[in-house]
Coordinates of C-alpha atoms in Angstrom, one line a residue:
Chain A
X139 CA 122.4 187.5 130.1
X140 CA 121.1 186.0 133.7
X141 CA 118.5 184.5 130.6
X142 CA 120.2 181.8 129.8
X143 CA 121.1 180.0 133.0
X144 CA 117.1 180.2 134.2
X145 CA 114.8 177.5 133.1
X146 CA 110.9 177.6 133.8
X147 CA 110.4 175.0 136.2
X148 CA 113.4 174.0 137.5
X149 CA 113.0 176.1 140.7
X150 CA 109.9 174.1 141.6
X151 CA 112.0 171.0 141.1
X152 CA 114.6 171.8 143.4
X153 CA 112.3 172.8 145.6
X154 CA 110.4 169.4 145.3
X155 CA 113.8 167.5 145.5
X156 CA 114.3 169.2 149.0
X157 CA 110.7 168.5 150.0
X158 CA 110.9 164.7 149.1
X159 CA 113.9 164.2 150.9
X160 CA 113.1 166.1 154.0
X161 CA 109.1 165.5 154.4
X162 CA 109.4 161.6 155.4
X163 CA 111.7 162.2 158.0
X164 CA 110.1 165.6 159.6
X165 CA 107.4 163.6 159.4
X166 CA 108.7 161.2 161.6
X167 CA 110.4 163.8 164.1
X168 CA 106.6 165.4 164.5
X169 CA 105.2 161.9 165.1
X170 CA 107.9 160.6 167.7
X171 CA 106.4 163.8 169.8
X172 CA 102.9 161.9 169.7
X173 CA 101.5 161.6 173.1
X174 CA 99.3 158.4 171.7
X175 CA 99.8 154.8 171.4
X176 CA 98.1 154.7 168.1
X177 CA 100.7 156.3 165.0
X178 CA 97.8 157.1 163.0
X179 CA 95.9 159.8 165.3
X180 CA 97.4 162.9 166.9
X181 CA 97.1 163.4 170.6
X182 CA 98.9 166.1 171.6
X183 CA 103.1 167.0 171.8
X184 CA 104.7 164.7 174.7
X185 CA 108.0 163.5 175.5
X186 CA 106.9 159.9 176.3
X187 CA 108.6 157.6 174.0
X188 CA 111.6 159.3 174.7
X189 CA 111.2 158.1 177.9
X190 CA 110.0 154.5 176.9
X191 CA 112.9 154.1 174.6
X192 CA 115.2 154.5 178.0
X193 CA 113.0 153.4 180.5
X194 CA 110.4 151.0 178.6
X195 CA 110.4 147.1 177.9
X196 CA 112.5 147.1 175.1
X197 CA 114.9 149.8 177.0
X198 CA 117.5 146.6 177.7
X199 CA 117.4 145.8 174.2
X200 CA 117.9 149.3 173.0
X201 CA 120.7 150.4 175.5
X202 CA 122.7 147.2 174.5
X203 CA 122.2 148.0 170.8
X204 CA 123.3 152.0 171.4
X205 CA 126.1 150.5 173.3
X206 CA 127.2 148.0 170.5
X207 CA 126.7 150.6 167.5
X208 CA 128.8 153.3 169.4
X209 CA 131.7 151.5 170.4
X210 CA 131.7 149.5 167.2
X211 CA 131.6 153.0 165.1
X212 CA 134.3 154.6 167.4
X213 CA 136.7 151.7 167.0
X214 CA 136.2 150.9 163.5
X215 CA 136.6 154.7 162.8
X216 CA 139.4 154.9 164.5
X217 CA 140.8 152.0 162.9
X218 CA 140.1 152.9 159.2
X219 CA 141.0 156.6 160.0
X220 CA 144.6 155.8 161.3
X221 CA 144.8 153.2 158.0
X222 CA 144.0 155.6 155.8
X223 CA 146.3 158.1 157.1
X224 CA 149.0 156.0 156.6
X225 CA 148.0 154.9 153.3
X226 CA 147.6 158.6 152.1
X227 CA 151.1 159.3 153.1
X228 CA 152.6 156.8 151.1
X229 CA 149.6 157.7 148.0
X230 CA 150.2 161.4 148.1
X231 CA 153.7 161.8 149.5
X232 CA 155.6 158.8 147.8
X233 CA 155.7 159.6 144.6
X234 CA 155.3 156.9 142.1
X235 CA 155.6 153.2 142.6
X236 CA 154.5 150.3 141.2
X237 CA 151.2 148.8 142.2
X238 CA 149.9 152.5 142.8
X239 CA 146.9 152.5 140.9
X240 CA 146.0 148.9 142.2
X241 CA 146.2 150.3 145.7
X242 CA 144.0 152.9 144.9
X243 CA 141.7 150.7 143.0
X244 CA 142.0 148.6 146.4
X245 CA 141.3 151.2 148.6
X246 CA 138.0 152.2 146.6
X247 CA 136.7 148.8 146.2
X248 CA 134.4 148.6 149.2
X249 CA 132.4 151.5 147.9
X250 CA 132.4 149.4 144.1
X251 CA 131.2 146.0 145.5
X252 CA 127.7 146.0 146.5
X253 CA 127.1 145.9 149.9
X254 CA 124.8 142.5 149.9
X255 CA 127.8 141.1 148.1
X256 CA 130.3 142.2 150.3
X257 CA 127.9 140.8 153.4
X258 CA 127.6 137.4 151.8
X259 CA 131.1 137.0 151.3
X260 CA 132.1 138.4 154.5
X261 CA 129.8 135.6 155.9
X262 CA 131.1 132.9 154.1
X263 CA 134.8 134.0 154.7
X264 CA 134.0 134.1 158.7
X265 CA 132.2 130.8 158.6
X266 CA 135.3 129.0 156.4
X267 CA 137.8 130.2 159.3
X268 CA 135.4 129.3 161.9
X269 CA 135.5 132.5 163.7
X270 CA 132.5 133.2 165.2
X271 CA 130.5 135.4 164.4
X272 CA 129.9 138.7 166.7
X273 CA 131.1 141.5 168.1
X274 CA 134.7 140.9 166.5
X275 CA 133.1 140.3 163.1
X276 CA 130.9 143.0 162.8
X277 CA 133.7 145.4 163.8
X278 CA 136.2 144.0 161.0
X279 CA 134.2 144.2 158.4
X280 CA 132.9 148.1 159.5
X281 CA 136.9 148.8 159.6
X282 CA 137.2 147.6 155.7
X283 CA 134.0 149.3 154.5
X284 CA 134.9 152.6 156.5
X285 CA 138.5 152.5 154.9
X286 CA 137.4 154.5 151.8
X287 CA 135.0 157.0 153.3
X288 CA 137.8 158.1 155.9
X289 CA 140.6 158.0 152.9
X290 CA 138.8 160.4 150.6
X291 CA 138.9 163.8 152.8
X292 CA 142.3 163.0 154.4
X293 CA 143.9 162.4 150.7
X294 CA 142.1 165.5 149.8
X295 CA 143.4 167.7 152.4
X296 CA 147.0 166.4 151.9
X297 CA 147.1 166.6 148.5
X298 CA 146.5 170.6 149.2
X299 CA 149.4 170.9 151.6
X300 CA 152.7 171.7 150.1
X301 CA 156.1 170.1 150.8
X302 CA 157.5 173.2 152.0
X303 CA 156.6 173.2 155.6
X304 CA 158.0 169.7 155.9
X305 CA 160.8 170.5 154.2
X306 CA 161.8 173.6 156.3
X307 CA 161.2 171.3 159.3
X308 CA 163.6 168.9 158.3
X309 CA 166.1 171.7 157.2
X310 CA 166.0 172.9 160.8
X311 CA 166.8 169.1 162.1
X312 CA 163.7 167.6 162.8
X313 CA 163.4 163.9 162.1
X314 CA 160.8 162.7 159.9
X315 CA 158.6 161.6 162.8
X316 CA 158.8 165.0 164.1
X317 CA 158.3 166.8 161.2
X318 CA 155.3 164.3 160.6
X319 CA 153.7 165.5 164.2
X320 CA 154.5 168.3 164.8
X321 CA 154.2 170.0 161.4
X322 CA 152.5 167.4 158.7
X323 CA 149.7 166.2 160.9
X324 CA 148.4 169.5 162.4
X325 CA 147.9 170.8 158.8
X326 CA 146.2 167.3 157.8
X327 CA 144.0 167.4 161.2
X328 CA 140.5 169.2 159.4
X329 CA 140.7 166.1 156.8
X330 CA 141.8 163.5 159.6
X331 CA 138.8 165.0 161.3
X332 CA 136.3 165.1 158.8
X333 CA 137.2 161.4 157.8
X334 CA 136.9 159.9 161.2
X335 CA 133.2 161.9 161.5
X336 CA 132.5 160.4 158.3
X337 CA 133.4 156.9 158.6
X338 CA 131.9 157.0 162.3
X339 CA 128.7 157.8 160.6
X340 CA 128.7 154.9 157.9
X341 CA 129.7 152.9 160.5
X342 CA 126.9 153.7 162.7
X343 CA 124.5 153.4 159.9
X344 CA 125.3 150.1 158.4
X345 CA 122.4 147.8 158.1
X346 CA 123.0 145.3 155.4
X347 CA 126.5 143.8 156.2
X348 CA 126.1 143.9 160.1
X349 CA 122.5 141.9 159.6
X350 CA 124.8 139.2 157.8
X351 CA 127.9 138.8 160.0
X352 CA 126.5 139.6 163.3
X353 CA 125.5 136.3 164.8
X354 CA 122.6 135.1 167.0
X355 CA 121.9 137.7 169.9
X356 CA 123.9 140.4 169.0
X357 CA 122.2 143.8 168.3
X358 CA 123.5 146.9 166.9
X359 CA 121.1 149.9 166.6
X360 CA 119.9 149.5 162.9
X361 CA 119.4 145.8 163.0
X362 CA 117.4 146.1 166.3
X363 CA 115.3 148.9 164.7
X364 CA 114.8 146.7 161.6
X365 CA 113.8 143.5 164.1
X366 CA 111.4 145.8 165.5
X367 CA 110.0 147.5 162.1
X368 CA 109.1 143.8 161.2
X369 CA 106.3 143.8 163.3
X370 CA 105.0 147.6 162.1
X371 CA 106.4 151.3 163.0
X372 CA 105.7 151.6 166.9
X373 CA 106.1 155.5 168.5
X374 CA 109.2 154.2 170.4
X375 CA 111.1 153.5 166.6
X376 CA 110.1 156.6 165.8
X377 CA 111.7 158.4 168.9
X378 CA 114.5 156.4 168.6
X379 CA 114.9 157.0 164.7
X380 CA 114.7 161.1 165.5
X381 CA 117.5 160.6 167.9
X382 CA 119.8 158.7 165.4
X383 CA 118.6 161.5 163.0
X384 CA 120.0 164.3 165.2
X385 CA 123.5 162.3 165.7
X386 CA 123.8 162.1 162.1
X387 CA 122.8 165.5 161.2
X388 CA 125.2 167.3 163.8
X389 CA 127.8 165.0 162.9
X390 CA 127.9 165.8 159.6
X391 CA 127.4 169.4 159.9
X392 CA 130.8 169.0 162.5
X393 CA 132.3 167.4 159.4
X394 CA 131.3 170.1 157.1
X395 CA 132.6 173.0 159.2
X396 CA 136.0 171.3 160.4
X397 CA 136.9 170.9 156.1
X398 CA 135.7 174.7 155.8
X399 CA 137.5 175.7 158.6
X400 CA 140.3 174.1 156.7
X401 CA 139.9 175.2 153.7
X402 CA 140.0 178.8 155.2
X403 CA 143.6 178.0 156.8
X404 CA 144.9 176.9 154.2
X405 CA 144.2 179.9 151.8
Chain B
X145 CA 143.0 173.9 143.2
X146 CA 143.5 171.5 146.1
X147 CA 144.2 169.4 142.9
X148 CA 147.0 170.8 141.6
X149 CA 149.0 171.6 144.5
X150 CA 151.2 168.8 145.3
X151 CA 152.7 168.5 141.8
X152 CA 153.8 172.3 141.7
X153 CA 157.4 173.0 142.4
X154 CA 158.5 169.8 143.8
X155 CA 159.0 166.7 141.6
X156 CA 159.7 162.7 143.0
X157 CA 163.0 164.1 144.5
X158 CA 161.5 166.3 146.5
X159 CA 159.0 164.2 148.0
X160 CA 161.8 161.5 148.4
X161 CA 163.5 164.0 150.4
X162 CA 160.9 164.1 153.2
X163 CA 161.3 160.3 153.5
X164 CA 157.9 158.7 152.4
X165 CA 159.0 157.0 149.7
X166 CA 161.1 154.6 151.6
X167 CA 157.8 153.9 153.9
X168 CA 155.6 152.9 151.1
X169 CA 155.6 149.3 151.9
X170 CA 154.9 149.7 155.8
X171 CA 152.2 152.7 155.5
X172 CA 150.2 150.6 152.8
X173 CA 150.5 147.2 154.6
X174 CA 147.5 148.0 156.9
X175 CA 145.2 148.8 153.7
X176 CA 146.3 145.7 151.7
X177 CA 145.8 143.3 154.6
X178 CA 142.1 144.7 155.8
X179 CA 140.8 144.9 152.2
X180 CA 143.1 142.0 150.4
X181 CA 142.1 139.5 153.7
X182 CA 138.4 140.8 154.5
X183 CA 137.3 141.7 151.0
X184 CA 139.4 140.5 148.1
X185 CA 139.9 137.3 149.7
X186 CA 136.4 136.8 150.9
X187 CA 135.1 137.8 147.4
X188 CA 137.2 135.1 146.1
X189 CA 136.2 132.3 148.5
X190 CA 132.1 133.2 147.8
X191 CA 133.0 132.7 143.7
X192 CA 134.5 128.9 145.3
X193 CA 131.1 128.8 147.5
X194 CA 129.1 129.0 144.5
X195 CA 130.4 125.8 143.1
X196 CA 130.0 123.7 146.3
X197 CA 127.5 121.4 146.9
X198 CA 124.7 122.8 149.7
X199 CA 124.2 121.1 153.2
X200 CA 121.0 120.9 154.6
X201 CA 121.3 123.2 158.0
X202 CA 122.9 126.0 155.9
X203 CA 126.6 125.6 155.3
X204 CA 128.5 123.4 152.4
X205 CA 130.0 120.6 151.5
X206 CA 133.1 120.5 149.7
X207 CA 132.0 119.0 147.1
X208 CA 132.3 120.7 143.4
X209 CA 129.4 121.2 141.6
X210 CA 127.7 123.2 139.1
X211 CA 124.4 122.5 140.8
X212 CA 123.6 126.2 142.0
X213 CA 124.1 127.6 138.6
X214 CA 122.3 124.9 137.3
X215 CA 119.3 126.1 139.8
X216 CA 119.8 129.4 138.8
X217 CA 119.3 129.0 135.2
X218 CA 117.4 125.7 134.4
X219 CA 114.7 123.6 135.2
X220 CA 115.2 119.6 134.9
X221 CA 111.6 119.2 136.8
X222 CA 110.4 118.1 140.0
X223 CA 112.8 115.0 140.2
X224 CA 115.7 116.4 138.1
X225 CA 115.3 113.7 135.3
X226 CA 113.6 116.0 132.8
X227 CA 115.1 117.4 129.7
X228 CA 116.2 121.3 130.7
X229 CA 114.2 123.8 130.1
X230 CA 115.1 127.7 131.1
X231 CA 114.2 128.3 134.6
X232 CA 112.6 131.9 134.5
X233 CA 111.8 132.4 138.5
X234 CA 116.0 133.7 138.9
X235 CA 115.9 135.8 135.8
X236 CA 112.3 137.1 136.2
X237 CA 113.5 138.5 139.9
X238 CA 117.1 139.7 138.3
X239 CA 115.1 141.4 135.4
X240 CA 112.7 143.3 138.0
X241 CA 115.3 144.2 140.0
X242 CA 117.1 145.7 136.4
X243 CA 113.6 147.4 135.6
X244 CA 113.3 148.7 139.0
X245 CA 116.7 150.1 139.4
X246 CA 116.0 151.5 135.6
X247 CA 112.8 152.9 136.8
X248 CA 114.2 154.2 139.7
X249 CA 117.3 156.0 138.3
X250 CA 115.2 157.6 135.6
X251 CA 112.7 159.5 138.1
X252 CA 116.0 160.6 139.4
X253 CA 117.2 161.8 136.6
X254 CA 114.4 163.6 135.8
X255 CA 114.1 165.4 139.8
X256 CA 117.8 165.5 139.8
X257 CA 118.9 167.6 136.7
X258 CA 116.4 170.6 137.1
X259 CA 117.9 170.4 140.9
X260 CA 121.3 170.2 139.9
X261 CA 121.2 172.8 137.3
X262 CA 119.3 175.0 139.5
X263 CA 121.9 174.8 141.6
X264 CA 124.6 175.3 140.3
X265 CA 123.2 178.9 138.8
X266 CA 122.8 180.3 141.9
X267 CA 125.3 182.6 143.9
X268 CA 128.4 180.8 145.4
X269 CA 127.1 181.2 149.1
X270 CA 122.9 179.9 148.5
X271 CA 125.0 177.3 146.3
X272 CA 126.9 176.0 149.4
X273 CA 123.7 175.8 151.4
X274 CA 121.6 173.7 149.0
X275 CA 124.6 171.8 148.3
X276 CA 124.6 171.0 151.8
X277 CA 120.6 170.6 152.3
X278 CA 121.4 167.8 149.6
X279 CA 124.1 165.8 151.2
X280 CA 122.6 165.9 154.3
X281 CA 120.0 163.1 154.0
X282 CA 122.5 160.7 152.5
X283 CA 124.1 160.5 156.1
X284 CA 120.9 159.8 157.7
X285 CA 120.4 156.4 157.8
X286 CA 119.1 154.3 155.0
X287 CA 116.9 152.2 157.4
X288 CA 115.3 155.5 159.0
X289 CA 114.8 157.1 155.8
X290 CA 113.1 153.9 154.6
X291 CA 111.1 153.4 157.6
X292 CA 110.2 157.3 157.4
X293 CA 109.2 157.1 153.8
X294 CA 107.0 153.9 154.5
X295 CA 105.4 155.5 157.4
X296 CA 104.1 158.4 155.4
X297 CA 102.8 156.3 152.1
X298 CA 101.1 153.5 154.4
X299 CA 97.7 153.2 153.7
X300 CA 96.5 155.2 156.9
X301 CA 99.5 157.6 156.6
X302 CA 100.0 161.2 156.6
X303 CA 99.9 161.5 153.0
X304 CA 96.6 159.5 152.2
X305 CA 95.0 160.6 155.0
X306 CA 96.1 164.8 153.9
X307 CA 94.8 163.5 150.5
X308 CA 91.5 162.6 151.5
X309 CA 91.4 165.5 153.8
X310 CA 91.4 167.7 151.1
X311 CA 89.3 165.8 149.3
X312 CA 91.8 165.1 146.2
X313 CA 91.1 161.4 146.9
X314 CA 88.0 159.5 148.8
X315 CA 90.1 156.1 149.3
X316 CA 93.6 155.7 150.4
X317 CA 95.9 155.3 147.7
X318 CA 97.3 152.1 148.1
X319 CA 100.8 152.4 147.9
X320 CA 102.8 150.4 149.6
X321 CA 103.7 147.0 148.5
X322 CA 103.5 148.4 145.3
X323 CA 106.3 148.1 142.4
X324 CA 106.0 151.9 142.5
X325 CA 106.4 152.3 146.6
X326 CA 110.1 150.4 145.8
X327 CA 111.0 152.5 142.8
X328 CA 110.0 155.5 144.9
X329 CA 112.0 153.8 148.0
X330 CA 115.0 153.4 145.7
X331 CA 114.6 157.4 144.4
X332 CA 114.6 158.5 147.6
X333 CA 117.2 156.6 149.1
X334 CA 119.8 157.5 146.2
X335 CA 118.8 160.8 145.0
X336 CA 121.5 162.9 145.9
X337 CA 123.9 160.6 144.1
X338 CA 122.6 162.2 141.0
X339 CA 122.5 165.4 142.1
X340 CA 126.2 165.8 143.1
X341 CA 128.0 164.7 139.6
X342 CA 125.3 166.7 137.4
X343 CA 126.1 169.6 139.4
X344 CA 129.9 169.2 139.2
X345 CA 129.3 169.1 135.5
X346 CA 126.9 172.3 135.3
X347 CA 129.6 174.2 137.8
X348 CA 131.9 173.3 134.9
X349 CA 129.5 174.5 132.1
X350 CA 130.8 177.5 130.1
X351 CA 127.3 179.5 129.7
X352 CA 128.9 181.4 126.8
X353 CA 127.8 178.3 124.9
X354 CA 124.2 178.8 125.9
X355 CA 124.7 182.4 124.8
X356 CA 126.0 182.1 121.6
X357 CA 122.9 179.7 121.0
X358 CA 120.7 182.3 122.4
X359 CA 122.1 184.9 120.1
X360 CA 121.5 182.4 117.1
X361 CA 117.6 182.4 118.0
X362 CA 118.1 178.9 119.5
X363 CA 114.9 178.2 122.2
X364 CA 116.1 177.2 125.8
X365 CA 115.1 173.9 125.2
X366 CA 116.6 173.1 122.1
X367 CA 120.1 175.0 123.7
X368 CA 119.2 172.6 126.5
X369 CA 119.0 169.2 124.4
X370 CA 121.6 170.3 121.7
X371 CA 124.2 172.2 123.2
X372 CA 124.0 171.5 127.1
X373 CA 123.1 168.1 127.4
X374 CA 126.1 166.7 125.3
X375 CA 128.6 168.9 127.4
X376 CA 127.1 167.6 130.9
X377 CA 126.6 164.0 129.6
X378 CA 129.9 163.1 131.5
X379 CA 128.0 164.0 134.7
X380 CA 124.6 162.7 134.0
X381 CA 126.2 159.3 133.0
X382 CA 128.0 159.4 136.3
X383 CA 124.8 159.9 138.3
X384 CA 123.0 157.1 136.5
X385 CA 125.8 154.8 137.6
X386 CA 125.7 155.8 141.1
X387 CA 122.0 155.5 141.6
X388 CA 121.7 152.2 139.2
X389 CA 124.5 150.3 140.8
X390 CA 122.9 150.6 144.5
X391 CA 120.0 150.2 143.4
X392 CA 120.2 147.0 141.8
X393 CA 121.5 145.1 145.1
X394 CA 119.1 147.1 147.3
X395 CA 117.7 145.5 150.0
X396 CA 115.6 147.6 152.5
X397 CA 113.9 149.3 150.3
X398 CA 112.0 145.8 148.5
X399 CA 112.3 144.6 151.9
X400 CA 110.3 147.1 154.0
X401 CA 108.4 149.1 151.2
X402 CA 107.6 145.7 148.6
X403 CA 105.8 142.9 149.3
X404 CA 106.3 139.1 147.3
X405 CA 105.5 140.5 143.9
X406 CA 108.5 143.2 144.3
X407 CA 110.8 140.3 145.4
X408 CA 114.8 142.0 144.1
X409 CA 117.7 140.2 144.1
X410 CA 118.9 141.7 147.4
X411 CA 116.2 139.6 149.1
X412 CA 116.6 136.5 147.0
X413 CA 120.2 136.5 147.9
X414 CA 119.0 137.6 152.0
X415 CA 117.2 134.4 151.6
X416 CA 119.6 131.8 151.0
X417 CA 121.7 132.4 154.4
X418 CA 118.7 132.8 156.5
X419 CA 118.0 129.7 158.9
X420 CA 118.0 126.2 157.7
X421 CA 116.0 127.1 154.6
X422 CA 119.1 128.5 153.3
X423 CA 121.2 127.3 150.6
X424 CA 124.7 129.2 150.4
X425 CA 126.1 127.9 147.3
X426 CA 123.1 129.2 145.5
X427 CA 123.4 132.6 147.5
X428 CA 126.7 132.9 146.6
X429 CA 125.9 132.1 142.9
X430 CA 123.5 134.8 143.1
X431 CA 125.7 137.2 144.6
X432 CA 128.5 136.6 141.6
X433 CA 125.8 137.0 138.8
X434 CA 124.9 140.5 140.7
X435 CA 128.5 141.1 141.0
X436 CA 129.1 140.0 137.2
X437 CA 126.4 142.7 136.5
X438 CA 127.5 145.7 138.1
X439 CA 131.1 144.9 136.7
X440 CA 129.7 145.0 133.2
X441 CA 127.8 148.3 133.8
X442 CA 131.3 149.6 135.5
X443 CA 133.4 148.6 132.6
X444 CA 131.3 149.8 130.0
X445 CA 131.1 153.3 132.0
X446 CA 134.9 153.0 132.6
X447 CA 135.4 152.7 128.6
X448 CA 133.1 155.5 127.7
X449 CA 135.0 157.5 130.1
X450 CA 138.6 156.5 128.4
X451 CA 137.1 157.1 125.3
X452 CA 135.6 160.6 126.1
X453 CA 139.2 161.7 127.8
X454 CA 140.7 160.6 124.8
X455 CA 138.8 163.3 122.5

């Protein structure tokens, strides 16, 4: 009876779908190793554009941008993860309470408001309270939109953990803090790690909001890349893109495996 | 499975025993503060800004006026003294954005549905691999993906070169700076959003229904249209919304892949906040209108969802 599941052409569509998603990325990856200053012709394999990223004329700019991107991503993801852990404890372990659905809507709000609207609103807000745009404003904005991405895996994980472990700990005279730190948190850990990794990538990737609240002279990797691309796609940009691609894929794969290990330990 | 665990065995009382009930306030304060102060408040402030008077070097004067909305919808002539007629410039940009987003959504659906169906009918192991492969690109920087697409489809890019090499075309296809390029870019940006909810719906679909239809001599395609589509419709609608909404306010795809003729809402808003040419109240008004459109779409969706659940 496999017949009813089979539709001619659907396999081809699925393969086409993967091709569409991956071909542009693979092409850029391949061309980042192109030993030619022209992006059109193939001049043989070379690492020169990777060397160029680290030592070339634009290297200081990229290094500063990379430093900003990474530190902001680590700080924003840490803050968002901490906030999300606290929120998930109240939302999942707190039972019913007034304002629960409003809080749930609030947590998901950054996903519903179009990014460009968030960007405009945040810029207007910082300008009104006369906060100089720069590192700090980028960081604040990133924490906000990282919260739902950190919250989703953490809450999903917490939902799957029965109360009985903590109950047992409390029966054995653990304080609430001890029950949380020594029993619940280790059980939640896969969700927490997964949430942190997702928040980290989301922060590292953001362009639109960062571009609005970064202020003059401040760059993150995406805004630096965007600035360069405006003058045409150069080979060193392809090298940077490939490296960022590798980082993203590494983190998603990590997050995926952590989640899977979590699922296995639970069952 | 995971979703059912917390309700089992322990009621509100058991949870209260763990002490988190007393801590709800303190545990949620960080969330309320961060999102309340740095997102809700800014959006409200943006609404206020859309009624302010623009200052020439960017920024605003705190004089309340409807000028921004007036400029958006009405044309009062060069000196502002003619009887107002409808101003089409900005309405056209919004209409074009809606159109581009709709076309991108349809392409996503056309490719996404068969893909989601195909994945959902695989054995569990290969299903996980397919799903993983579909989700990975979503986590790759959108800017990098858009730049990659531009690199691929530009006039003397690999796509045109290889098509010319195999003799399918003699001149490069002018893809960049066209509507098609923008639609392709949006499609490429949000395709995973279409596949995942449809996959979830097809996975829950009871294939016995299809078998029953086949037993009654319905052809595959009749079964698909009459039985499958109505059942998995919620997934399809969810996918369409997840693609349409971000496409509507997209900035990177139209900006990098399009040209002056493919100007969309995102670029219009962005322009109002750049340098001394900007007009903050007008940008705020355009953002308000965009947000209103998105809210309407989401509300229609929520209502349809509630109705479906009531049944």
